[in-house]
Coordinates of C-alpha atoms and ligand atoms in Angstrom, one line a residue:
X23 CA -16.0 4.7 -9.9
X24 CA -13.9 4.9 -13.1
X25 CA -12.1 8.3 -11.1
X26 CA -11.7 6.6 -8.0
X27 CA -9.7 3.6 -8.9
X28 CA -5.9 4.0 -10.5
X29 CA -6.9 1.0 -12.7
X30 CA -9.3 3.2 -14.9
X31 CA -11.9 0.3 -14.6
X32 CA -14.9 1.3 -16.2
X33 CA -17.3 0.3 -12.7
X34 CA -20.0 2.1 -11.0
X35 CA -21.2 1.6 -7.4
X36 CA -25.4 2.1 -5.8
X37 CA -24.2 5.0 -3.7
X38 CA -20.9 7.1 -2.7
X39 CA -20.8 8.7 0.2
X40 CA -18.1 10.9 1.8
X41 CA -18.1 12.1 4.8
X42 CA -15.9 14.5 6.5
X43 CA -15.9 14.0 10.4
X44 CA -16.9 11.1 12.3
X45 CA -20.1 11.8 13.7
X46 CA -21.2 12.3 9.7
X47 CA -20.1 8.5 9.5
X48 CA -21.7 7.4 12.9
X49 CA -25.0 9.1 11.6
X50 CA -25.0 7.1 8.6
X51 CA -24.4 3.5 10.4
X52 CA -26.9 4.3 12.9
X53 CA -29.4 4.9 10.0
X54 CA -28.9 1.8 8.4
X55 CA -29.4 0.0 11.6
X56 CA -32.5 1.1 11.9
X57 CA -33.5 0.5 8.5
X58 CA -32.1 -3.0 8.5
X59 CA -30.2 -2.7 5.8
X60 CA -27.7 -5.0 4.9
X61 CA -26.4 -3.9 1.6
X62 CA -22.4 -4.1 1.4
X63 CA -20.2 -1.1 2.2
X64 CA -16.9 -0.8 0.9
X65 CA -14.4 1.7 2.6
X66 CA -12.1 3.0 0.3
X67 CA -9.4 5.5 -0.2
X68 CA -7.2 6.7 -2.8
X69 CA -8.3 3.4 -5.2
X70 CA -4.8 2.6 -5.6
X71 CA -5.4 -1.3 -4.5
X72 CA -8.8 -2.2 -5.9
X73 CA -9.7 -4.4 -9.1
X74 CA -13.4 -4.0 -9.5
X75 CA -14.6 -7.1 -11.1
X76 CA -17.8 -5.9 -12.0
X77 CA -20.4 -2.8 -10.4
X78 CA -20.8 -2.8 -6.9
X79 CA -24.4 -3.3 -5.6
X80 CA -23.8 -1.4 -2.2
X81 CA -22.4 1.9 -0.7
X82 CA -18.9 3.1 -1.2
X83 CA -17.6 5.1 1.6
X84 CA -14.5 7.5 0.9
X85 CA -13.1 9.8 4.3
X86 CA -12.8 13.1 3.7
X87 CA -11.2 13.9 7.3
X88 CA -8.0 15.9 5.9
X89 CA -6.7 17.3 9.6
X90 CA -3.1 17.3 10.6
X91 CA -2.3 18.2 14.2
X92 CA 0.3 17.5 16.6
X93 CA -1.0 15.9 19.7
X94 CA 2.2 16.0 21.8
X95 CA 6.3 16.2 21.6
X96 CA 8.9 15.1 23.9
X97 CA 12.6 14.7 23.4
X98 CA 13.5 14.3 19.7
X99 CA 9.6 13.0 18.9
X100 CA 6.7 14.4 17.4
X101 CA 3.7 13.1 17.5
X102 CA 0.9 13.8 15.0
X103 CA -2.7 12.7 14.7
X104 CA -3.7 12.1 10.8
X105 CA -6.9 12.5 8.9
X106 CA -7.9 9.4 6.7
X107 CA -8.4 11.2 4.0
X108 CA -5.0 13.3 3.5
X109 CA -2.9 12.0 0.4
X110 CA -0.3 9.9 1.7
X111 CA 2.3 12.0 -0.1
X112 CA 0.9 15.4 0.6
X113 CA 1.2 13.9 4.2
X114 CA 5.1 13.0 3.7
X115 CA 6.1 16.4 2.2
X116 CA 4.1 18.3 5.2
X117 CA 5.7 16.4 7.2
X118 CA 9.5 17.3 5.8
X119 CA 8.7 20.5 5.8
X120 CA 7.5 20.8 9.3
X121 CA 10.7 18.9 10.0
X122 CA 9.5 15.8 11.1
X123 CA 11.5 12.8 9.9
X124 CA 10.8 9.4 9.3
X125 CA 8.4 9.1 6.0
X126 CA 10.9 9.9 3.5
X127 CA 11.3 6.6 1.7
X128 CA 7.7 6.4 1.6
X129 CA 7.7 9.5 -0.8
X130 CA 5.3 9.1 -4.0
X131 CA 3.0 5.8 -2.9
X132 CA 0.0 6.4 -4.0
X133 CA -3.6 6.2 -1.9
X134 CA -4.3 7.7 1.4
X135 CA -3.1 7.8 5.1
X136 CA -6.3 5.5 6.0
X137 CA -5.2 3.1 3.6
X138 CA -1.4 3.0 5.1
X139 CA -2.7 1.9 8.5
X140 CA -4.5 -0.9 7.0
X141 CA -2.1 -2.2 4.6
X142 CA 1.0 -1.4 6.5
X143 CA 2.1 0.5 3.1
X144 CA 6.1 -0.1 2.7
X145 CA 9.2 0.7 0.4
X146 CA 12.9 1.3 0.1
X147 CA 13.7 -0.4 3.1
X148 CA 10.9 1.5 5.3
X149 CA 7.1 0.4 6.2
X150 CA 4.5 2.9 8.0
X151 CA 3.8 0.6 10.8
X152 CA 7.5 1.7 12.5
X153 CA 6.1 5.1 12.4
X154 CA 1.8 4.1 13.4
X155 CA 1.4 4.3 17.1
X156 CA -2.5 3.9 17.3
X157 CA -5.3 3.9 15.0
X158 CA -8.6 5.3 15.7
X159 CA -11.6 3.5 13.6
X160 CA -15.0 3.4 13.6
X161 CA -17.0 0.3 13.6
X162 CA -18.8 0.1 10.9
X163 CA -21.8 -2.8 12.2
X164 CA -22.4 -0.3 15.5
X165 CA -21.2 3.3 14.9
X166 CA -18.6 2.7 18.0
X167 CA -15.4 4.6 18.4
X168 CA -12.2 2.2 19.0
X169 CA -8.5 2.6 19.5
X170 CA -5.9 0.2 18.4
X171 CA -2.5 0.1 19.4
X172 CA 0.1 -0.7 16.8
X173 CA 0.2 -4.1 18.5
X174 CA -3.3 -4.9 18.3
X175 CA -3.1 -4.1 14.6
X176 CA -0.9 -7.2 14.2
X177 CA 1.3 -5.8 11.7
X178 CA 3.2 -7.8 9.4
X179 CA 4.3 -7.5 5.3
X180 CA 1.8 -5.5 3.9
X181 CA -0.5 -7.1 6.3
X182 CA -2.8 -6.0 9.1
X183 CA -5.5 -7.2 11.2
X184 CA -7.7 -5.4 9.3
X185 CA -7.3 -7.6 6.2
X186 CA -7.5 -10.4 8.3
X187 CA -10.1 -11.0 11.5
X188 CA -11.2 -7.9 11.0
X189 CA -11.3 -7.5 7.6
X190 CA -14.4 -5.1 6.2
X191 CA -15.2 -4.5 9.7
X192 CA -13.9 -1.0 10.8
X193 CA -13.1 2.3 9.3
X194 CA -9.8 4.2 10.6
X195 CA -10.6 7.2 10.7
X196 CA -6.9 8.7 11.5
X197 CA -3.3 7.4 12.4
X198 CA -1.3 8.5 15.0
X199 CA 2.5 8.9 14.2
X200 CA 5.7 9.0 15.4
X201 CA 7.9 11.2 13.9
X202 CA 11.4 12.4 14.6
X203 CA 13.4 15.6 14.7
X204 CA 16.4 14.0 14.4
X205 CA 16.7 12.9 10.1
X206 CA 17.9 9.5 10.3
X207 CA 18.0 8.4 6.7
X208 CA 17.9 4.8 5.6
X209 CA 19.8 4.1 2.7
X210 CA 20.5 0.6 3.0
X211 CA 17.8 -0.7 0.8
X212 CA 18.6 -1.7 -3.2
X213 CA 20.1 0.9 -5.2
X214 CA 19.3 3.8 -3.3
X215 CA 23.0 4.3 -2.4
X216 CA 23.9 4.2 -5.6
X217 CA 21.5 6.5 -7.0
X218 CA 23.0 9.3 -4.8
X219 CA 26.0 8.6 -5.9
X220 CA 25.0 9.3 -9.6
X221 CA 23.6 12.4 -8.7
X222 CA 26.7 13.5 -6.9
X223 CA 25.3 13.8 -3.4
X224 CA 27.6 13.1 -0.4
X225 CA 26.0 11.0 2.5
X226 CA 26.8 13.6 4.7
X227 CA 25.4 16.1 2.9
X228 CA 22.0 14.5 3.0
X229 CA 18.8 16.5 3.3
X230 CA 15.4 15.0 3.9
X231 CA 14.1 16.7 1.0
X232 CA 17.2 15.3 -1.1
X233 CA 16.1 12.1 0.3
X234 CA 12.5 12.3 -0.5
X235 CA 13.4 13.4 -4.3
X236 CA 15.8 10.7 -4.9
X237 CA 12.7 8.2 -4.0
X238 CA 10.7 9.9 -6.0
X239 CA 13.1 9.8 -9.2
X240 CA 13.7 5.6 -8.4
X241 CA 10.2 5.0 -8.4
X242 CA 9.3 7.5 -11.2
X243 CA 12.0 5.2 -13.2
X244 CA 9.9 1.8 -12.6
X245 CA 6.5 2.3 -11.8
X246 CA 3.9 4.3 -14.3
X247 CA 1.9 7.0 -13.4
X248 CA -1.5 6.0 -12.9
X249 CA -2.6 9.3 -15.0
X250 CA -1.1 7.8 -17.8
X251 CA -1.8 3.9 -17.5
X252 CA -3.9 2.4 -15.0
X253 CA -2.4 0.6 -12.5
X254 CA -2.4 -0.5 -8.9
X255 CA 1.5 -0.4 -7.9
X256 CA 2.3 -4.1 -7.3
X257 CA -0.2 -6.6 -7.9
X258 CA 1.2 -9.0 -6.7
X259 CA 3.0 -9.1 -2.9
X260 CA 6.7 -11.3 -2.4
X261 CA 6.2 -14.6 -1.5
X262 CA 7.6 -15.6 1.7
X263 CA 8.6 -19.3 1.0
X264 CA 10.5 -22.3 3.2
X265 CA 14.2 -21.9 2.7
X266 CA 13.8 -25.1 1.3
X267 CA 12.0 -24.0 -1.5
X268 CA 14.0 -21.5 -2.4
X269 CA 17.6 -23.5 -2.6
X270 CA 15.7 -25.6 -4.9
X271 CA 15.4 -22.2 -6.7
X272 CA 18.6 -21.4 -6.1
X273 CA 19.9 -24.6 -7.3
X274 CA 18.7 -23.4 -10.6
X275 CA 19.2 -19.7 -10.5
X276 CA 22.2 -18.8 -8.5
X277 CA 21.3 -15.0 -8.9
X278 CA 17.3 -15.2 -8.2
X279 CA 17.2 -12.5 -6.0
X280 CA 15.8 -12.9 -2.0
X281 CA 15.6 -11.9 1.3
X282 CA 16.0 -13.6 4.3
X283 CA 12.9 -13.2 6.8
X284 CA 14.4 -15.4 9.5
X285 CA 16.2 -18.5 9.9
X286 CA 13.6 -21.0 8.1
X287 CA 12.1 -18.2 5.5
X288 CA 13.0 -16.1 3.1
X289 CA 11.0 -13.8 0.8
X290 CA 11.7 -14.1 -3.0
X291 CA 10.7 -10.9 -5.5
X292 CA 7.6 -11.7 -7.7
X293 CA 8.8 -10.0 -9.6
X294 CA 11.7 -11.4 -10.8
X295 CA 9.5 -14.7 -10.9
X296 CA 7.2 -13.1 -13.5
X297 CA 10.0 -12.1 -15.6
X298 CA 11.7 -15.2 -15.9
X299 CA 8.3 -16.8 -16.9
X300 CA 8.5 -14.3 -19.9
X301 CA 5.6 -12.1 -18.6
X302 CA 7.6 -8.8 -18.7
X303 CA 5.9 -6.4 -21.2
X304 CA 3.5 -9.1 -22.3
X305 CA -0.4 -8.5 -22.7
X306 CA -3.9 -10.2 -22.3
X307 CA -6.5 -8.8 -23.9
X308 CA -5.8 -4.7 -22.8
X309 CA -4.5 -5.8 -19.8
X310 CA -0.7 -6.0 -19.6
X311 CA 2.6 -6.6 -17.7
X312 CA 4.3 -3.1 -17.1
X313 CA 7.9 -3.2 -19.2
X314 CA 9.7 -1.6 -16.3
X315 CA 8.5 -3.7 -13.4
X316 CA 6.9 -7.3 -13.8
X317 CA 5.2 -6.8 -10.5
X318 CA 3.0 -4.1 -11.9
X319 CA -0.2 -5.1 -13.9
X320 CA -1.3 -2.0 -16.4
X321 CA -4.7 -1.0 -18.2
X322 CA -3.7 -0.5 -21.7
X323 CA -6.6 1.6 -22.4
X324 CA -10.2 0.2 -22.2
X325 CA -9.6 -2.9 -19.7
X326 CA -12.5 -4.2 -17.5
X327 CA -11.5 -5.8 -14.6
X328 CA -12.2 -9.1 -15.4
X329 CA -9.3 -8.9 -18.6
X330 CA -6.8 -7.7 -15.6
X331 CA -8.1 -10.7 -13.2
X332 CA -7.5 -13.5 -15.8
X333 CA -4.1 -12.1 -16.8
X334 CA -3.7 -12.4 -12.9
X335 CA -5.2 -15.9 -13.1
X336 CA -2.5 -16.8 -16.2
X337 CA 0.8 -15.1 -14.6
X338 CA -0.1 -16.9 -11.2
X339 CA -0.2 -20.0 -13.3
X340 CA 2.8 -19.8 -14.5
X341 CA 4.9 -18.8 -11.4
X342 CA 3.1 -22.0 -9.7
X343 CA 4.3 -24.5 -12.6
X344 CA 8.1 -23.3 -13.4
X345 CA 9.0 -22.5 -9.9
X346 CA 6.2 -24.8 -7.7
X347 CA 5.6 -20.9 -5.4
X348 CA 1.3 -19.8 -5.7
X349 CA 2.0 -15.9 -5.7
X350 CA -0.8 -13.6 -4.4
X351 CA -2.4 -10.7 -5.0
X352 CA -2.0 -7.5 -2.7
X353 CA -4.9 -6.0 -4.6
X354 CA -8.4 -6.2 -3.5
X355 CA -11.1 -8.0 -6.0
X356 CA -13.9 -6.2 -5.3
X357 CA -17.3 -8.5 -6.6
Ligands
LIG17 N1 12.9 -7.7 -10.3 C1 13.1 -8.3 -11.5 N2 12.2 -8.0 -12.5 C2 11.2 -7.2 -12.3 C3 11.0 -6.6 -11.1 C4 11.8 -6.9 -10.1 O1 14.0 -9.1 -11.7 O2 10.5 -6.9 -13.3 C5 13.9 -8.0 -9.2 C6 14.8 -6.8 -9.0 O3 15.9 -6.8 -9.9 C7 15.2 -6.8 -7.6 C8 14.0 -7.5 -6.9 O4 13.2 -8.1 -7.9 O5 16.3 -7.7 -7.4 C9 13.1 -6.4 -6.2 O6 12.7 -5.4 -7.0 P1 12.2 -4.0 -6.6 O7 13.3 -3.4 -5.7 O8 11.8 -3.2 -7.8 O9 11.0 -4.2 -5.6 P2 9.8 -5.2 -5.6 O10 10.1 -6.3 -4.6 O11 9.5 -5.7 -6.9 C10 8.7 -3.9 -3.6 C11 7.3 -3.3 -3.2 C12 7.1 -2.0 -4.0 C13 8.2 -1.1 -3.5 C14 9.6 -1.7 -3.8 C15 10.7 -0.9 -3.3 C16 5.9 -5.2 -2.7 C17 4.7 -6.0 -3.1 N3 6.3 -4.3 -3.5 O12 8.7 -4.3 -4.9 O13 5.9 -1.5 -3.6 O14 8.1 0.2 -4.1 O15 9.7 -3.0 -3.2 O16 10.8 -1.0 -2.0 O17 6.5 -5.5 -1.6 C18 3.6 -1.2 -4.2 O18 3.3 -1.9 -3.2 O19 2.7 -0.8 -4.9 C19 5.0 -1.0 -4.5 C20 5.3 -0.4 -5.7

């Protein structure tokens, strides 16, 4: 599995099997049925979430359904039915250059347009479930075709019925999006605005592509490329914490940054957390904390899993006793 994780863990699996339209998937459920067997499956995509902990004693899934087609348009929308298996970011730049709008601050994450569905990927200010309309999946215990509506997904931060009730339990198989004609950029998020302005570009001048490689250049700037250090973006997700807790913070740290969710919570950067606790650039064993971005665990070269979990274990630790907040991984332990 070493090639199909962005950690560069060192894992292997009993069987991998990709399969490239539904009924290829349907065939296989319906043949473990009537084998009985219950070995695990794991559904993956890109591998840009997953900590293998050890081998896995079952069947690793992977979509290969690549197909892009528009199912209907009206007024300024598009709408477009995606294979699970397209790269989320060779999805994004088809999409600018078939002029559909919408995915441009979601330039450059890594994995799959499966995996967006189920994790409600997000950045810069925009997450994919404002574009998802429905989800088509298969389930994976009876070989059945269902729909979900972006409502019955339950979408929340980074969060998705699928990694809840759900969880394990279906494979989507493609995402149905929204797009727009009409580019409406967002620009409000962090330094975004700024970074245009460094480069000279007028707001009104604004093209999508512009967009797109201003997102590109931010996150190039922070986060490595998992080519050249293992990594799973951020480890860890934002805690979302009673205002309470963090005006005790704030008592302490005027300038710890946050985000108010509502009226009675408000999400505070892990991040930030991680530095303060001194984590920034630090290393366990070969696992380390990335020197641009605390959020962001790396393989130094040669890390198992289990080296990356208990630097998770130690950082987590830390977080809890300075600032009393238990911070938790977005990444999938697998074992
Ligand atoms: N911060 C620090 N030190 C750090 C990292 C961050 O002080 O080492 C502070 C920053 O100064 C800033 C705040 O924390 O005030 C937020 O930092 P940043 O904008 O870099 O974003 P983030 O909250 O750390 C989230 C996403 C990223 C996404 C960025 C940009 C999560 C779990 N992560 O990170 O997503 O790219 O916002 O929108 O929500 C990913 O999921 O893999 C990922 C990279």
């Amino acid at each position: 599995m070493r090639e199909r994780n962005t950690f560069g863990i060192d894992a292997t699996a009993y069987r991998l099997l990709e399969y490239y339209i539904v009924e290829e998937l349907q065939a296989f459920i319906r043949q473990r049925r009537e084998n009985g067997d219950t070995t695990p499956l794991l559904h993956i995509g890109g591998g840009s979430n997953l900590l293998f902990l050890g081998d896995f004693e079952g069947t690793v899934l992977h979509s290969g359904i690549r197909h892009i087609e528009v199912t209907a348009e009206e007024g300024d929308s598009v709408y477009v039915r995606v294979g699970a298996g397209v790269i989320w970011d060779e999805w994004v730049q088809y999409a600018i250059d078939s002029s559909w709008y919408g995915l441009e601050n979601l330039s450059l994450i890594p994995g799959e347009v499966g995996a967006s569905a189920v994790q409600n990927i997000g950045a810069y200010g925009a997450e994919a479930k404002d574009l998802i309309l429905f989800v088509d999946t298969v389930d994976l215990r009876t070989g059945e075709v269902r729909h979900f509506t972006a409502e019955e997904c339950r979408y929340g931060y980074r969060d998705s019925i699928f990694k809840r009730e759900l969880r394990g339990r279906y494979a989507v198989t493609h995402v149905h999006f929204r797009l727009s004609h009409n580019f409406q950029p967002r620009l409000d998020y962090g330094n975004i605005r700024h970074a245009l302005q460094t480069r000279g570009i007028e707001e009104c001048d604004l093209t999508p592509q512009a967009l797109r490689q201003v997102i590109i250049e931010i996150r190039r700037s922070k986060l490595p490329e998992p080519s050249e250090m293992g990594n799973a973006g951020s480890f860890f997700t934002n805690p979302i914490v009673p205002r309470a807790d963090y005006e005790r913070i704030a008592a302490l740290h005027p300038d710890a940054p946050h985000y108010d969710v509502d009226a009675d919570r408000v999400k505070i950067p892990a991040g930030w957390m991680i530095e303060q606790c001194g984590w920034k650039g630090r290393s366990l064993g070969r696992a380390g904390v990335y020197e641009k971005q605390a959020l962001v665990l790396v393989n130094r070269g040669g890390a198992t899993g289990q080296e990356v979990a208990a630097l998770c274990h130690a950082i987590q630790h830390d977080v809890q006793e300075r600032f009393g907040i238990r911070i938790t991984p977005e990444v999938n332990f697998i074992g």
